């Protein structure tokens, strides 16, 4: 079994900062990629940022470039999302996502339970 547990969400005023953390645990052979998605009310879930574990290659949504930074700690199977200069439109449930090998050959995406980020004006 694999679990992804997020933390760090909460209520913050516009212009403020939050740091989200997600730790993978369980039967993990290897972690290939970790990332963050978000879903606002009435909208589809969208990719915010992701990062490969091996090469540290990153990808960001245009709406967060220059404000958010994704990073990882491979030893802890943890990915972080540093969110600065938060805007009201960043309000959403943020979900951790990871592509995980549970054996040498079997892998799939896993999802965290989500953490609420609310930005007030």
Coordinates of N, CA and C in Angstrom, one line a residue:
X1 N 0.8 -1.2 0.0 CA 0.0 0.0 0.0 C 0.9 1.3 0.0
X2 N 0.4 2.3 -0.7 CA 1.1 3.6 -0.7 C 0.1 4.6 -0.2
X3 N 0.7 5.5 0.5 CA -0.1 6.7 1.0 C 0.7 8.0 0.7
X4 N -0.1 9.0 0.3 CA 0.5 10.3 0.2 C -0.2 11.2 1.2
X5 N 0.5 11.9 2.0 CA -0.1 12.7 3.1 C 0.4 14.1 2.9
X6 N -0.5 15.1 2.7 CA -0.2 16.5 2.5 C -0.4 17.2 3.8
X7 N 0.3 18.3 3.9 CA 0.2 19.2 5.0 C 0.6 20.6 4.6
X8 N 0.2 21.6 5.4 CA 0.6 23.0 5.1 C -0.5 23.9 4.6
X9 N -1.6 23.4 4.2 CA -2.7 24.2 3.7 C -3.3 25.1 4.8
X10 N -4.1 26.0 4.5 CA -4.7 26.9 5.4 C -5.3 28.1 4.8
X11 N -5.5 29.1 5.7 CA -6.1 30.4 5.3 C -5.0 31.4 5.3
X12 N -4.8 32.2 4.3 CA -3.8 33.2 4.2 C -4.4 34.4 3.4
X13 N -3.9 35.6 3.8 CA -4.3 36.8 3.0 C -3.5 36.9 1.7
X14 N -4.2 37.6 0.8 CA -3.5 37.8 -0.5 C -2.1 38.5 -0.3
X15 N -1.2 38.0 -1.0 CA 0.2 38.5 -0.9 C 1.0 37.6 0.1
X16 N 0.4 36.8 0.8 CA 1.1 35.9 1.8 C 1.7 34.7 1.2
X17 N 2.2 33.8 2.1 CA 2.9 32.6 1.6 C 2.5 31.4 2.4
X18 N 2.6 30.3 1.8 CA 2.3 29.0 2.4 C 3.3 28.0 1.8
X19 N 3.7 27.0 2.6 CA 4.5 25.9 2.0 C 3.7 24.6 2.3
X20 N 3.4 23.9 1.2 CA 2.8 22.6 1.2 C 3.9 21.5 1.2
X21 N 3.6 20.4 2.0 CA 4.5 19.3 2.0 C 3.6 18.0 1.7
X22 N 4.3 17.1 1.0 CA 3.6 15.8 0.7 C 4.7 14.7 0.9
X23 N 4.4 13.7 1.7 CA 5.3 12.6 2.0 C 4.6 11.3 1.6
X24 N 5.4 10.6 0.8 CA 4.9 9.2 0.3 C 5.4 8.2 1.3
X25 N 4.6 7.2 1.6 CA 5.0 6.1 2.5 C 4.3 4.9 2.0
X26 N 4.8 3.7 2.5 CA 4.3 2.4 2.2 C 5.2 1.6 1.3
X27 N 4.6 0.8 0.5 CA 5.4 -0.1 -0.3 C 5.9 0.6 -1.6
X28 N 7.1 1.2 -1.5 CA 7.7 2.0 -2.5 C 9.0 1.4 -3.0
X29 N 9.0 1.0 -4.2 CA 10.2 0.5 -4.8 C 11.0 1.7 -5.3
X30 N 10.4 2.7 -6.0 CA 11.0 3.9 -6.4 C 10.0 5.0 -6.7
X31 N 10.4 6.2 -6.5 CA 9.6 7.4 -6.8 C 10.1 8.0 -8.1
X32 N 9.2 8.1 -9.1 CA 9.7 8.6 -10.4 C 9.4 10.1 -10.5
X33 N 8.2 10.5 -10.1 CA 7.8 11.9 -10.3 C 6.8 12.3 -9.2
X34 N 6.9 13.5 -8.7 CA 5.9 14.0 -7.8 C 5.5 15.4 -8.2
X35 N 4.2 15.7 -7.9 CA 3.7 17.0 -8.3 C 2.5 17.4 -7.5
X36 N 2.1 18.6 -7.9 CA 0.9 19.2 -7.2 C -0.1 19.6 -8.3
X37 N -1.4 19.2 -8.0 CA -2.5 19.7 -8.8 C -3.4 20.4 -7.8
X38 N -4.3 21.2 -8.4 CA -5.3 21.9 -7.6 C -6.7 21.9 -8.4
X39 N -7.7 22.0 -7.6 CA -9.1 22.1 -8.1 C -9.9 23.1 -7.3
X40 N -10.3 24.1 -8.1 CA -11.2 25.1 -7.5 C -12.6 24.8 -7.8
X41 N -13.5 25.3 -7.0 CA -15.0 25.0 -7.2 C -15.4 25.3 -8.6
X42 N -16.1 24.4 -9.2 CA -16.6 24.6 -10.6 C -15.5 24.4 -11.7
X43 N -14.3 24.1 -11.3 CA -13.3 24.0 -12.3 C -12.7 22.6 -12.3
X44 N -12.0 22.2 -13.4 CA -11.3 20.9 -13.5 C -10.0 21.0 -12.7
X45 N -9.6 19.8 -12.3 CA -8.3 19.7 -11.7 C -7.2 20.0 -12.7
X46 N -6.2 20.9 -12.2 CA -5.2 21.3 -13.1 C -3.8 21.1 -12.5
X47 N -2.8 20.9 -13.3 CA -1.5 20.7 -12.9 C -0.9 22.1 -12.4
X48 N -0.3 22.1 -11.3 CA 0.3 23.3 -10.7 C 1.8 23.2 -11.0
X49 N 2.4 22.1 -10.6 CA 3.9 22.0 -10.8 C 4.2 20.5 -10.6
X50 N 5.2 20.0 -11.2 CA 5.7 18.7 -10.9 C 7.2 18.7 -11.1
X51 N 7.8 17.6 -10.6 CA 9.3 17.5 -10.6 C 9.7 16.0 -10.7
X52 N 10.6 15.7 -11.5 CA 11.1 14.3 -11.6 C 12.1 14.1 -10.4
X53 N 12.1 12.9 -9.9 CA 12.9 12.6 -8.7 C 14.4 12.4 -9.1
X54 N 14.6 11.8 -10.3 CA 16.0 11.5 -10.7 C 16.7 12.7 -11.2
X55 N 16.1 13.5 -12.1 CA 16.7 14.6 -12.8 C 16.4 16.0 -12.3
X56 N 15.4 16.1 -11.4 CA 14.9 17.3 -10.8 C 14.4 18.3 -11.9
X57 N 13.9 17.7 -13.0 CA 13.3 18.6 -14.0 C 11.9 19.0 -13.5
X58 N 11.6 20.3 -13.7 CA 10.4 20.9 -13.2 C 9.5 21.4 -14.3
X59 N 8.2 21.5 -14.0 CA 7.2 22.1 -14.9 C 6.2 22.8 -14.1
X60 N 5.9 24.0 -14.6 CA 4.9 24.9 -13.8 C 3.8 25.4 -14.7
X61 N 2.7 25.5 -14.1 CA 1.6 26.2 -14.8 C 1.9 27.6 -15.0
X62 N 1.5 28.2 -16.2 CA 1.9 29.6 -16.4 C 1.4 30.5 -15.4
X63 N 0.3 30.2 -14.7 CA -0.3 31.1 -13.8 C 0.5 31.2 -12.5
X64 N 1.4 30.3 -12.2 CA 2.1 30.3 -11.0 C 3.6 30.5 -11.2
X65 N 4.1 30.6 -12.4 CA 5.5 30.8 -12.7 C 6.0 32.1 -12.0
X66 N 7.1 32.0 -11.4 CA 7.7 33.2 -10.7 C 7.1 33.4 -9.3
X67 N 6.1 32.6 -8.9 CA 5.5 32.8 -7.6 C 5.7 31.5 -6.8
X68 N 5.5 30.3 -7.4 CA 5.6 29.0 -6.7 C 6.9 28.3 -7.1
X69 N 7.4 27.5 -6.2 CA 8.6 26.8 -6.4 C 8.4 25.3 -5.9
X70 N 8.6 24.4 -6.7 CA 8.5 23.0 -6.3 C 9.9 22.4 -6.0
X71 N 10.0 21.6 -5.0 CA 11.3 21.0 -4.7 C 11.0 19.6 -4.0
X72 N 12.1 18.9 -3.9 CA 11.9 17.5 -3.3 C 13.1 17.1 -2.4
X73 N 12.8 16.2 -1.5 CA 13.8 15.6 -0.7 C 13.7 14.1 -0.9
X74 N 14.6 13.6 -1.7 CA 14.5 12.2 -2.1 C 14.6 11.3 -0.9
X75 N 15.5 11.6 0.0 CA 15.7 10.8 1.1 C 14.5 10.6 2.0
X76 N 13.6 11.6 2.0 CA 12.4 11.6 2.8 C 11.1 11.3 2.0
X77 N 11.3 11.0 0.7 CA 10.1 10.8 -0.2 C 9.1 11.9 -0.1
X78 N 9.6 13.1 -0.1 CA 8.8 14.3 0.2 C 8.9 15.3 -0.9
X79 N 7.8 15.9 -1.3 CA 7.8 17.0 -2.3 C 7.2 18.2 -1.6
X80 N 7.7 19.4 -1.9 CA 7.3 20.7 -1.3 C 6.8 21.6 -2.4
X81 N 5.8 22.5 -2.0 CA 5.4 23.5 -2.9 C 5.4 24.8 -2.1
X82 N 6.4 25.7 -2.4 CA 6.5 27.0 -1.8 C 5.7 27.9 -2.6
X83 N 4.7 28.5 -1.9 CA 3.7 29.4 -2.6 C 3.9 30.8 -2.1
X84 N 4.4 31.7 -2.9 CA 4.6 33.1 -2.5 C 3.6 34.0 -3.3
X85 N 3.4 35.2 -2.8 CA 2.6 36.2 -3.5 C 1.2 35.6 -3.9
X86 N 0.6 35.0 -2.9 CA -0.6 34.3 -3.2 C -1.7 35.2 -3.6
X87 N -2.6 34.8 -4.5 CA -3.7 35.5 -5.0 C -5.0 34.8 -4.7
X88 N -6.1 35.6 -4.7 CA -7.4 35.0 -4.4 C -7.7 33.8 -5.3
X89 N -7.3 34.0 -6.6 CA -7.5 32.9 -7.6 C -6.7 31.6 -7.3
X90 N -5.8 31.7 -6.4 CA -5.1 30.5 -6.0 C -5.9 29.6 -5.1
X91 N -7.0 30.1 -4.6 CA -7.8 29.3 -3.7 C -8.3 28.0 -4.4
X92 N -8.0 26.9 -3.7 CA -8.4 25.6 -4.3 C -8.0 24.5 -3.3
X93 N -8.4 23.3 -3.6 CA -7.9 22.1 -2.9 C -6.7 21.7 -3.7
X94 N -5.6 21.5 -3.0 CA -4.3 21.1 -3.6 C -4.1 19.7 -3.3
X95 N -3.8 18.9 -4.4 CA -3.6 17.5 -4.3 C -2.2 17.1 -4.7
X96 N -1.6 16.3 -3.9 CA -0.3 15.7 -4.2 C -0.5 14.5 -5.1
X97 N 0.4 14.4 -6.1 CA 0.4 13.3 -7.0 C 1.8 12.7 -7.2
X98 N 1.8 11.4 -7.3 CA 3.1 10.8 -7.5 C 3.0 9.6 -8.4
X99 N 4.0 9.4 -9.2 CA 4.1 8.2 -10.0 C 5.1 7.3 -9.3
X100 N 4.6 6.2 -8.8 CA 5.4 5.3 -7.9 C 5.4 3.9 -8.4
X101 N 6.6 3.4 -8.4 CA 6.9 1.9 -8.6 C 6.7 1.2 -7.3
X102 N 5.8 0.2 -7.2 CA 5.7 -0.6 -6.0 C 6.5 -1.9 -6.2
X103 N 6.8 -2.2 -7.4 CA 7.7 -3.3 -7.7 C 8.7 -2.8 -8.8
X104 N 9.6 -3.6 -9.3 CA 10.5 -3.2 -10.3 C 9.8 -2.9 -11.6
X105 N 8.6 -3.4 -11.8 CA 7.9 -3.2 -13.1 C 6.6 -2.5 -13.0
X106 N 5.9 -2.6 -11.9 CA 4.6 -2.0 -11.7 C 4.6 -0.6 -11.1
X107 N 3.9 0.3 -11.8 CA 3.9 1.7 -11.3 C 2.6 2.3 -11.8
X108 N 2.1 3.3 -11.0 CA 1.0 4.1 -11.4 C 0.9 5.3 -10.5
X109 N 0.0 6.2 -10.9 CA -0.2 7.5 -10.1 C -0.9 7.2 -8.8
X110 N -0.5 7.9 -7.8 CA -1.2 7.9 -6.5 C -1.5 9.3 -6.2
X111 N -2.6 9.5 -5.4 CA -3.1 10.8 -5.0 C -3.2 11.0 -3.5
X112 N -2.9 12.1 -3.0 CA -3.2 12.5 -1.6 C -4.7 12.8 -1.5
X113 N -5.0 13.1 -0.2 CA -6.4 13.4 0.1 C -6.8 14.8 -0.2
X114 N -5.8 15.7 -0.4 CA -6.0 17.1 -0.7 C -5.9 17.9 0.6
X115 N -5.5 19.1 0.4 CA -5.4 20.1 1.5 C -5.9 21.5 0.9
X116 N -6.8 22.1 1.7 CA -7.4 23.3 1.3 C -6.5 24.5 1.5
X117 N -6.4 25.3 0.4 CA -5.7 26.6 0.5 C -6.7 27.6 0.2
X118 N -6.9 28.6 1.1 CA -7.9 29.6 0.9 C -7.1 31.0 1.1
X119 N -7.2 31.8 0.0 CA -6.6 33.1 0.0 C -7.7 34.2 0.0
X120 N -7.6 35.0 1.1 CA -8.6 36.0 1.2 C -8.1 37.4 0.8
X121 N -9.0 38.2 0.3 CA -8.6 39.6 -0.1 C -8.7 40.5 1.0

